[in-house]
Amino acid sequence: MTQQNHLWGSRRRFLKDLGKFSLLPSAINTGLAASGLLWARGALAAGVAPKRLLTIHVTNGAVPGTWHAIGQGTNYTLPEASSPFNPYKNKCLFFQNITGAGGHGPFYQCMAGEKRDSIDVYLGRKLGATTPFSSIQLGVNSSGGLSRLNGNDIPFEVSPLKAFTRLFPGSVGSGDIRTLQKKGIIGANNAMIGELASKLGSAQKTRMEEHLASLDKLGQRIDQAAVAGQGQSAACKAPVWDGSFRDEAELNSKITLRADLQADLIALAFKCDTTRIATLMYSDSGATYLAPEVENGDLHGAIHGYKGIERFTAYRKYFSQRIVYLMDQLAKTQDIDGRTLLDNTLIYITSDMGDGGSHTNANTPVVLAGGAGGALISGRSIVYGAETRLERMLDTICLAMGADISAADYPGYGGAAGPLTGLLI
């Protein structure tokens, strides 16, 4: 075998390995974003709005009596902790008697069950092949432990500034295509490769290093595609921050601002088709989350033994308000089919526990929200007669997103029980 053929064979193996980590499409598509262009092809090019999935994790469950809906079917009311969802009752499904398997630490079970890939990673691989990022994982005061890739935790980005720069590298400056390429294409992909390196064995690391030089040739091909394009897409101009904070230090001192900026980023990424799969984690179960809107202490202290049910309820209401803020951003943004982003997004709100005060897993607070592109029968409170495993919800979500749950590579999160019935059109 000649050296050239050997290198090409190695490169194909390397790119195949990158594909396993859902990074291959981003190596191509991020370049067009860096050139100020929206990578519009597939569904967007055809004028058909794609479905998006947004998973939101709120740690430590909820106080059952102040969270779960009162009543069943369409005739129900929401108590204090879930009352912020009232404006979107017609776009929500509230559940009772969903049993998880969480507790301190294994957050991933509400996203992956006992499987090696969480649903955001699996669906990103299946549905995000034409977007710059197959999935994104953002945190507010949590580094991860929720999303999984091949049995390994995926780190969450807690800095909106860093997340913005990664998602929209072309917005950091201006200049000719080559300058933008070096700021965006190579920089973004080197950052992703740096993250990937920690997950690879020595042989794969060697292969990765061998082919870093090929990124420059890849950039040249992206240049050609950018020049041949039709200019900026009307769907999404090159985004900029709104100047609501001065620097990272100020941002870190305002945790609610950080939470809402991460929400803004998700809405912007969906609008620009930078990704179709996003996960947002506000906090892990042991983190100190100090929201000035909640009096008398941090989240962790409010949960343990409740330290007064009112404080735990106030925190859960606070997170409901933050989620509704995100829903507002999706609801006010028109999608390419004339509907809103909220209409075309499935939101999965979940937790690692049912009742964080007593560390139980029964009656985990779970909500499905949004329109899921018309797939969801919303506006109801559903009370299951017996404990229903949370993993079945994961199968239901995959089915709603259009995944082939009979495919040979489908993880089968719910096992033989399969998806829940009566939730989808």
CSV table of C-alpha atoms in Angstrom, one decimal:
chain,number,residue,atom,x,y,z
A,1,MET,CA,0.0,0.0,0.0
A,2,THR,CA,1.4,3.4,-0.9
A,3,GLN,CA,1.8,6.1,1.8
A,4,GLN,CA,-0.9,8.1,0.2
A,5,ASN,CA,-3.4,5.2,0.2
A,6,HIS,CA,-2.3,4.4,3.8
A,7,LEU,CA,-3.0,8.0,4.9
A,8,TRP,CA,-6.4,8.0,3.1
A,9,GLY,CA,-7.4,4.8,4.7
A,10,SER,CA,-6.3,6.1,8.1
A,11,ARG,CA,-8.2,9.3,7.5
A,12,ARG,CA,-11.4,7.4,6.7
A,13,ARG,CA,-11.0,5.4,9.9
A,14,PHE,CA,-10.4,8.7,11.8
A,15,LEU,CA,-13.5,10.4,10.3
A,16,LYS,CA,-15.5,7.3,11.1
A,17,ASP,CA,-14.3,7.5,14.7
A,18,LEU,CA,-15.4,11.2,14.8
A,19,GLY,CA,-18.7,10.1,13.4
A,20,LYS,CA,-19.2,7.9,16.4
A,21,PHE,CA,-18.9,10.9,18.6
A,22,SER,CA,-21.4,12.9,16.5
A,23,LEU,CA,-18.8,15.4,15.5
A,24,LEU,CA,-18.3,14.7,11.8
A,25,PRO,CA,-21.1,17.0,10.5
A,26,SER,CA,-19.9,19.9,12.6
A,27,ALA,CA,-16.4,19.7,11.0
A,28,ILE,CA,-18.1,20.6,7.7
A,29,ASN,CA,-21.0,22.8,8.7
A,30,THR,CA,-19.4,25.0,11.3
A,31,GLY,CA,-17.3,26.5,8.5
A,32,LEU,CA,-20.3,28.0,6.8
A,33,ALA,CA,-21.5,29.4,10.1
A,34,ALA,CA,-18.1,30.9,10.5
A,35,SER,CA,-18.4,32.6,7.2
A,36,GLY,CA,-21.6,34.3,8.2
A,37,LEU,CA,-23.8,31.9,6.3
A,38,LEU,CA,-26.5,29.6,7.6
A,39,TRP,CA,-25.9,26.0,6.6
A,40,ALA,CA,-29.3,25.6,5.0
A,41,ARG,CA,-29.9,22.3,3.3
A,42,GLY,CA,-32.2,19.3,3.8
A,43,ALA,CA,-35.4,20.2,5.5
A,44,LEU,CA,-34.6,23.9,5.7
A,45,ALA,CA,-33.7,24.2,2.1
A,46,ALA,CA,-37.0,22.5,1.2
A,47,GLY,CA,-39.0,24.9,3.4
A,48,VAL,CA,-40.1,22.2,5.8
A,49,ALA,CA,-39.5,22.9,9.5
A,50,PRO,CA,-37.6,20.2,11.3
A,51,LYS,CA,-38.5,18.9,14.7
A,52,ARG,CA,-36.3,19.9,17.7
A,53,LEU,CA,-35.9,18.2,21.0
A,54,LEU,CA,-35.1,20.2,24.2
A,55,THR,CA,-34.4,18.3,27.4
A,56,ILE,CA,-34.5,20.3,30.6
A,57,HIS,CA,-33.3,18.8,33.9
A,58,VAL,CA,-34.3,20.2,37.3
A,59,THR,CA,-32.5,18.3,40.1
A,60,ASN,CA,-34.0,16.8,43.2
A,61,GLY,CA,-37.6,16.4,42.0
A,62,ALA,CA,-40.3,18.4,43.8
A,63,VAL,CA,-42.5,18.6,46.8
A,64,PRO,CA,-45.3,16.3,45.5
A,65,GLY,CA,-48.2,18.3,46.9
A,66,THR,CA,-47.0,21.6,45.5
A,67,TRP,CA,-46.0,20.4,42.1
A,68,HIS,CA,-48.2,17.7,40.6
A,69,ALA,CA,-51.3,18.7,38.8
A,70,ILE,CA,-54.6,18.4,40.6
A,71,GLY,CA,-57.2,16.5,38.5
A,72,GLN,CA,-56.9,14.5,35.4
A,73,GLY,CA,-57.6,14.8,31.7
A,74,THR,CA,-58.2,18.4,30.5
A,75,ASN,CA,-59.9,19.4,33.8
A,76,TYR,CA,-57.0,20.1,36.1
A,77,THR,CA,-55.3,22.9,37.9
A,78,LEU,CA,-51.6,23.5,38.7
A,79,PRO,CA,-50.4,24.2,42.3
A,80,GLU,CA,-47.9,26.8,43.2
A,81,ALA,CA,-44.6,25.2,42.0
A,82,SER,CA,-46.0,24.4,38.6
A,83,SER,CA,-48.3,27.4,38.3
A,84,PRO,CA,-45.9,29.4,36.0
A,85,PHE,CA,-46.9,26.9,33.2
A,86,ASN,CA,-50.5,28.1,33.2
A,87,PRO,CA,-50.1,30.2,30.1
A,88,TYR,CA,-48.9,27.0,28.3
A,89,LYS,CA,-51.3,24.5,29.8
A,90,ASN,CA,-52.7,23.7,26.3
A,91,LYS,CA,-49.1,22.8,25.2
A,92,CYS,CA,-48.2,20.6,28.1
A,93,LEU,CA,-48.7,17.0,29.4
A,94,PHE,CA,-48.2,16.6,33.1
A,95,PHE,CA,-47.6,13.1,34.5
A,96,GLN,CA,-48.0,11.3,37.8
A,97,ASN,CA,-46.8,7.9,39.0
A,98,ILE,CA,-43.7,8.0,36.8
A,99,THR,CA,-40.9,6.1,38.6
A,100,GLY,CA,-37.2,6.8,37.9
A,101,ALA,CA,-34.0,5.4,39.3
A,102,GLY,CA,-32.0,8.4,40.2
A,103,GLY,CA,-30.7,9.8,43.5
A,104,HIS,CA,-27.5,11.6,44.2
A,105,GLY,CA,-25.2,11.2,41.2
A,106,PRO,CA,-26.8,9.0,38.5
A,107,PHE,CA,-28.6,11.8,36.7
A,108,TYR,CA,-28.1,10.1,33.4
A,109,GLN,CA,-30.8,7.5,34.2
A,110,CYS,CA,-33.6,10.0,33.3
A,111,MET,CA,-31.9,10.4,29.9
A,112,ALA,CA,-30.4,7.0,29.2
A,113,GLY,CA,-31.9,4.5,31.6
A,114,GLU,CA,-29.2,1.9,31.7
A,115,LYS,CA,-28.1,2.3,28.1
A,116,ARG,CA,-24.8,3.7,27.0
A,117,ASP,CA,-26.1,6.6,24.9
A,118,SER,CA,-28.6,9.2,26.2
A,119,ILE,CA,-31.5,10.2,24.0
A,120,ASP,CA,-30.0,13.5,23.1
A,121,VAL,CA,-26.9,11.8,21.8
A,122,TYR,CA,-28.8,9.0,20.0
A,123,LEU,CA,-31.3,11.4,18.4
A,124,GLY,CA,-28.5,13.8,17.5
A,125,ARG,CA,-26.8,11.1,15.7
A,126,LYS,CA,-30.0,10.2,13.8
A,127,LEU,CA,-31.6,13.6,13.2
A,128,GLY,CA,-28.7,16.0,13.4
A,129,ALA,CA,-26.5,14.9,10.6
A,130,THR,CA,-27.1,18.0,8.5
A,131,THR,CA,-26.6,20.6,11.3
A,132,PRO,CA,-23.3,22.0,12.6
A,133,PHE,CA,-23.8,20.4,16.0
A,134,SER,CA,-25.6,17.1,16.3
A,135,SER,CA,-26.5,18.0,19.9
A,136,ILE,CA,-25.5,20.6,22.5
A,137,GLN,CA,-25.3,20.3,26.3
A,138,LEU,CA,-25.5,23.6,28.3
A,139,GLY,CA,-25.5,24.0,32.1
A,140,VAL,CA,-26.1,26.8,34.5
A,141,ASN,CA,-24.5,25.5,37.7
A,142,SER,CA,-23.7,22.0,36.7
A,143,SER,CA,-20.8,20.4,34.8
A,144,GLY,CA,-22.8,17.4,33.6
A,145,GLY,CA,-23.5,13.8,34.6
A,146,LEU,CA,-26.7,13.8,32.6
A,147,SER,CA,-25.9,13.2,28.9
A,148,ARG,CA,-23.9,10.1,28.0
A,149,LEU,CA,-21.9,8.9,25.0
A,150,ASN,CA,-20.8,5.3,24.9
A,151,GLY,CA,-21.2,5.1,28.7
A,152,ASN,CA,-19.2,8.2,29.4
A,153,ASP,CA,-20.5,11.5,30.8
A,154,ILE,CA,-20.5,14.5,28.4
A,155,PRO,CA,-19.3,17.7,29.9
A,156,PHE,CA,-21.8,20.6,30.0
A,157,GLU,CA,-20.8,24.1,29.0
A,158,VAL,CA,-21.7,26.5,31.8
A,159,SER,CA,-20.4,29.7,30.2
A,160,PRO,CA,-22.9,31.4,27.7
A,161,LEU,CA,-20.0,33.4,26.3
A,162,LYS,CA,-18.0,30.3,25.5
A,163,ALA,CA,-21.1,28.5,24.2
A,164,PHE,CA,-21.9,31.4,21.9
A,165,THR,CA,-18.4,31.6,20.5
A,166,ARG,CA,-18.5,27.9,19.8
A,167,LEU,CA,-22.0,27.8,18.3
A,168,PHE,CA,-21.5,31.0,16.2
A,169,PRO,CA,-17.7,31.4,15.6
A,170,GLY,CA,-18.2,33.8,12.8
A,171,SER,CA,-19.7,36.4,15.1
A,172,VAL,CA,-16.5,37.0,17.0
A,173,GLY,CA,-15.1,39.3,14.4
A,174,SER,CA,-15.2,40.3,10.7
A,175,GLY,CA,-12.9,40.0,7.8
A,176,ASP,CA,-12.4,38.0,4.6
A,177,ILE,CA,-13.4,34.4,4.4
A,178,ARG,CA,-9.9,33.1,5.1
A,179,THR,CA,-9.7,35.1,8.3
A,180,LEU,CA,-13.1,33.9,9.5
A,181,GLN,CA,-12.1,30.4,8.6
A,182,LYS,CA,-9.1,30.5,10.9
A,183,LYS,CA,-11.2,32.0,13.7
A,184,GLY,CA,-14.1,29.8,13.2
A,185,ILE,CA,-13.5,26.6,11.3
A,186,ILE,CA,-10.1,25.6,12.6
A,187,GLY,CA,-10.7,27.0,16.1
A,188,ALA,CA,-14.1,25.4,16.6
A,189,ASN,CA,-12.9,22.1,15.4
A,190,ASN,CA,-9.8,22.1,17.4
A,191,ALA,CA,-11.9,22.9,20.5
A,192,MET,CA,-14.1,20.0,19.7
A,193,ILE,CA,-11.1,17.7,19.1
A,194,GLY,CA,-9.7,18.8,22.4
A,195,GLU,CA,-12.8,17.7,24.2
A,196,LEU,CA,-12.9,14.5,22.2
A,197,ALA,CA,-9.3,13.7,23.1
A,198,SER,CA,-10.1,13.0,26.7
A,199,LYS,CA,-12.5,10.3,25.6
A,200,LEU,CA,-10.2,8.4,23.2
A,201,GLY,CA,-7.7,5.6,23.8
A,202,SER,CA,-4.0,6.0,22.9
A,203,ALA,CA,-4.4,4.5,19.4
A,204,GLN,CA,-7.2,6.8,18.5
A,205,LYS,CA,-5.4,9.8,19.9
A,206,THR,CA,-2.4,9.0,17.6
A,207,ARG,CA,-4.7,8.8,14.6
A,208,MET,CA,-6.3,12.1,15.6
A,209,GLU,CA,-3.0,13.9,15.8
A,210,GLU,CA,-2.0,12.4,12.5
A,211,HIS,CA,-4.9,14.0,10.7
A,212,LEU,CA,-5.2,17.4,12.3
A,213,ALA,CA,-3.4,18.8,9.3
A,214,SER,CA,-6.3,17.6,7.1
A,215,LEU,CA,-8.5,20.2,8.6
A,216,ASP,CA,-6.9,22.9,6.5
A,217,LYS,CA,-7.8,21.1,3.3
A,218,LEU,CA,-11.3,20.7,4.7
A,219,GLY,CA,-11.4,24.4,5.3
A,220,GLN,CA,-10.5,25.0,1.7
A,221,ARG,CA,-13.4,23.0,0.5
A,222,ILE,CA,-15.7,24.9,2.9
A,223,ASP,CA,-14.3,28.2,1.4
A,224,GLN,CA,-15.4,27.0,-2.0
A,225,ALA,CA,-18.9,26.1,-0.7
A,226,ALA,CA,-19.2,29.5,1.0
A,227,VAL,CA,-18.2,31.4,-2.2
A,228,ALA,CA,-20.6,29.4,-4.2
A,229,GLY,CA,-23.5,30.0,-1.8
A,230,GLN,CA,-26.4,32.4,-2.2
A,231,GLY,CA,-25.4,34.8,0.6
A,232,GLN,CA,-26.8,35.0,4.1
A,233,SER,CA,-30.0,33.1,4.7
A,234,ALA,CA,-33.1,35.2,5.5
A,235,ALA,CA,-33.8,32.8,8.3
A,236,CYS,CA,-30.8,33.7,10.5
A,237,LYS,CA,-28.4,36.6,10.3
A,238,ALA,CA,-25.0,36.4,12.0
A,239,PRO,CA,-26.0,36.8,15.6
A,240,VAL,CA,-24.5,39.1,18.2
A,241,TRP,CA,-25.0,39.5,22.0
A,242,ASP,CA,-27.3,42.2,23.2
A,243,GLY,CA,-24.9,43.8,25.6
A,244,SER,CA,-26.9,42.8,28.7
A,245,PHE,CA,-23.6,42.2,30.7
A,246,ARG,CA,-20.1,43.5,30.5
A,247,ASP,CA,-17.9,40.4,31.1
A,248,GLU,CA,-17.8,36.9,32.4
A,249,ALA,CA,-17.2,37.9,36.0
A,250,GLU,CA,-20.4,40.0,36.0
A,251,LEU,CA,-22.2,37.1,34.4
A,252,ASN,CA,-21.1,34.6,37.0
A,253,SER,CA,-22.4,36.8,39.8
A,254,LYS,CA,-25.9,36.7,38.3
A,255,ILE,CA,-27.0,33.1,38.1
A,256,THR,CA,-30.5,33.9,36.8
A,257,LEU,CA,-29.1,36.0,34.0
A,258,ARG,CA,-26.8,33.0,33.1
A,259,ALA,CA,-29.8,30.7,33.1
A,260,ASP,CA,-31.7,33.0,30.8
A,261,LEU,CA,-28.8,33.6,28.5
A,262,GLN,CA,-28.4,29.8,28.0
A,263,ALA,CA,-32.1,29.7,27.2
A,264,ASP,CA,-31.6,32.5,24.6
A,265,LEU,CA,-28.7,30.5,23.1
A,266,ILE,CA,-30.9,27.4,22.7
A,267,ALA,CA,-33.7,29.4,21.0
A,268,LEU,CA,-31.1,31.1,18.7
A,269,ALA,CA,-29.4,27.8,17.9
A,270,PHE,CA,-32.8,26.3,17.0
A,271,LYS,CA,-33.7,29.3,14.9
A,272,CYS,CA,-30.4,29.2,13.0
A,273,ASP,CA,-30.6,25.4,12.6
A,274,THR,CA,-27.2,25.2,14.3
A,275,THR,CA,-28.6,22.2,16.2
A,276,ARG,CA,-31.9,20.4,16.6
A,277,ILE,CA,-31.1,18.7,19.9
A,278,ALA,CA,-30.3,20.6,23.1
A,279,THR,CA,-30.1,19.7,26.7
A,280,LEU,CA,-30.2,22.2,29.6
A,281,MET,CA,-29.2,21.3,33.2
A,282,TYR,CA,-29.7,24.0,35.8
A,283,SER,CA,-27.9,22.3,38.7
A,284,ASP,CA,-26.7,19.0,40.1
A,285,SER,CA,-28.1,17.7,43.3
A,286,GLY,CA,-25.3,18.8,45.5
A,287,ALA,CA,-24.5,22.1,43.9
A,288,THR,CA,-25.0,25.5,45.7
A,289,TYR,CA,-27.5,27.4,43.6
A,290,LEU,CA,-28.1,30.8,45.0
A,291,ALA,CA,-31.0,32.5,43.3
A,292,PRO,CA,-31.6,36.0,44.7
A,293,GLU,CA,-35.3,35.6,43.8
A,294,VAL,CA,-35.6,32.8,46.4
A,295,GLU,CA,-35.3,34.0,50.0
A,296,ASN,CA,-33.4,32.3,52.8
A,297,GLY,CA,-30.8,30.1,51.4
A,298,ASP,CA,-29.5,28.0,48.5
A,299,LEU,CA,-31.2,25.2,46.6
A,300,HIS,CA,-29.4,22.3,48.3
A,301,GLY,CA,-30.2,23.6,51.8
A,302,ALA,CA,-33.8,24.1,50.8
A,303,ILE,CA,-34.2,20.5,49.6
A,304,HIS,CA,-32.7,18.5,52.5
A,305,GLY,CA,-35.6,17.8,54.9
A,306,TYR,CA,-37.2,20.7,53.0
A,307,LYS,CA,-35.9,23.1,55.7
A,308,GLY,CA,-39.5,24.3,55.3
A,309,ILE,CA,-41.6,23.1,52.4
A,310,GLU,CA,-42.1,26.7,51.4
A,311,ARG,CA,-38.4,27.2,50.4
A,312,PHE,CA,-38.3,24.0,48.3
A,313,THR,CA,-41.5,24.9,46.7
A,314,ALA,CA,-40.2,28.4,46.0
A,315,TYR,CA,-37.1,27.0,44.2
A,316,ARG,CA,-39.2,24.6,42.1
A,317,LYS,CA,-41.4,27.5,41.2
A,318,TYR,CA,-38.3,29.5,40.3
A,319,PHE,CA,-37.2,26.8,37.9
A,320,SER,CA,-40.6,26.6,36.4
A,321,GLN,CA,-40.4,30.4,35.7
A,322,ARG,CA,-37.0,29.9,34.0
A,323,ILE,CA,-38.4,27.2,31.8
A,324,VAL,CA,-41.4,29.3,30.9
A,325,TYR,CA,-39.0,32.1,29.9
A,326,LEU,CA,-37.3,29.7,27.5
A,327,MET,CA,-40.7,28.6,26.2
A,328,ASP,CA,-41.5,32.3,25.6
A,329,GLN,CA,-38.4,32.7,23.5
A,330,LEU,CA,-39.4,29.7,21.4
A,331,ALA,CA,-43.1,30.9,21.2
A,332,LYS,CA,-42.2,34.3,19.9
A,333,THR,CA,-39.8,33.1,17.2
A,334,GLN,CA,-41.4,32.2,13.8
A,335,ASP,CA,-40.2,29.0,12.2
A,336,ILE,CA,-39.8,28.6,8.4
A,337,ASP,CA,-43.2,27.0,8.1
A,338,GLY,CA,-45.1,29.9,9.6
A,339,ARG,CA,-45.5,28.2,13.0
A,340,THR,CA,-43.4,29.0,16.0
A,341,LEU,CA,-40.3,27.2,17.2
A,342,LEU,CA,-42.3,26.1,20.2
A,343,ASP,CA,-44.9,24.4,17.9
A,344,ASN,CA,-42.1,22.4,16.3
A,345,THR,CA,-40.2,21.5,19.5
A,346,LEU,CA,-40.7,18.7,21.9
A,347,ILE,CA,-39.6,19.7,25.4
A,348,TYR,CA,-38.9,17.0,27.9
A,349,ILE,CA,-38.8,18.3,31.5
A,350,THR,CA,-37.4,15.7,33.9
A,351,SER,CA,-35.5,15.1,37.2
A,352,ASP,CA,-33.2,12.7,38.8
A,353,MET,CA,-35.5,12.1,41.8
A,354,GLY,CA,-39.2,12.2,42.6
A,355,ASP,CA,-39.0,13.8,46.0
A,356,GLY,CA,-35.6,15.2,46.8
A,357,GLY,CA,-36.4,15.8,50.4
A,358,SER,CA,-36.8,12.1,51.1
A,359,HIS,CA,-34.6,10.9,48.2
A,360,THR,CA,-37.3,8.8,46.7
A,361,ASN,CA,-37.8,8.0,43.0
A,362,ALA,CA,-41.5,7.5,42.9
A,363,ASN,CA,-43.7,10.1,41.2
A,364,THR,CA,-40.8,11.8,39.4
A,365,PRO,CA,-42.0,15.3,38.1
A,366,VAL,CA,-42.1,14.8,34.3
A,367,VAL,CA,-43.6,17.1,31.7
A,368,LEU,CA,-43.8,17.0,27.9
A,369,ALA,CA,-44.3,20.4,26.4
A,370,GLY,CA,-44.3,22.2,23.0
A,371,GLY,CA,-45.9,21.0,19.9
A,372,ALA,CA,-43.4,18.3,18.7
A,373,GLY,CA,-44.3,19.3,15.1
A,374,GLY,CA,-47.9,18.3,15.7
A,375,ALA,CA,-47.1,14.8,17.2
A,376,LEU,CA,-48.2,15.5,20.8
A,377,ILE,CA,-51.7,15.3,22.2
A,378,SER,CA,-51.3,18.1,24.7
A,379,GLY,CA,-53.3,20.0,27.3
A,380,ARG,CA,-53.8,17.1,29.7
A,381,SER,CA,-52.9,15.8,33.1
A,382,ILE,CA,-52.2,12.0,33.1
A,383,VAL,CA,-52.3,9.9,36.2
A,384,TYR,CA,-51.1,6.4,35.7
A,385,GLY,CA,-52.8,3.8,37.9
A,386,ALA,CA,-49.6,2.0,38.8
A,387,GLU,CA,-45.9,2.9,38.8
A,388,THR,CA,-44.7,3.5,35.3
A,389,ARG,CA,-41.0,3.3,34.5
A,390,LEU,CA,-39.4,6.5,33.3
A,391,GLU,CA,-37.5,4.6,30.6
A,392,ARG,CA,-40.7,4.2,28.7
A,393,MET,CA,-40.9,7.9,28.4
A,394,LEU,CA,-37.6,7.9,26.5
A,395,ASP,CA,-39.0,5.5,23.9
A,396,THR,CA,-42.1,7.8,23.6
A,397,ILE,CA,-39.9,10.8,23.0
A,398,CYS,CA,-37.8,9.0,20.3
A,399,LEU,CA,-41.0,7.9,18.6
A,400,ALA,CA,-42.4,11.4,18.7
A,401,MET,CA,-39.2,12.7,17.1
A,402,GLY,CA,-39.6,10.3,14.2
A,403,ALA,CA,-36.9,7.8,15.1
A,404,ASP,CA,-37.3,4.2,14.0
A,405,ILE,CA,-37.5,2.4,17.3
A,406,SER,CA,-37.6,-0.9,15.5
A,407,ALA,CA,-34.1,-0.3,14.0
A,408,ALA,CA,-31.4,-2.7,14.9
A,409,ASP,CA,-29.2,0.0,16.5
A,410,TYR,CA,-32.1,1.5,18.6
A,411,PRO,CA,-31.2,1.2,22.3
A,412,GLY,CA,-34.7,0.1,23.4
A,413,TYR,CA,-34.7,2.3,26.5
A,414,GLY,CA,-38.0,0.9,27.9
A,415,GLY,CA,-37.2,-2.7,27.2
A,416,ALA,CA,-40.1,-5.0,26.3
A,417,ALA,CA,-42.6,-2.5,27.6
A,418,GLY,CA,-41.9,0.0,24.9
A,419,PRO,CA,-43.3,3.5,24.6
A,420,LEU,CA,-46.2,4.9,26.5
A,421,THR,CA,-49.5,4.9,24.6
A,422,GLY,CA,-52.1,7.6,24.1
A,423,LEU,CA,-49.7,10.5,24.0
A,424,LEU,CA,-49.0,10.8,20.3
A,425,ILE,CA,-51.1,11.5,17.3
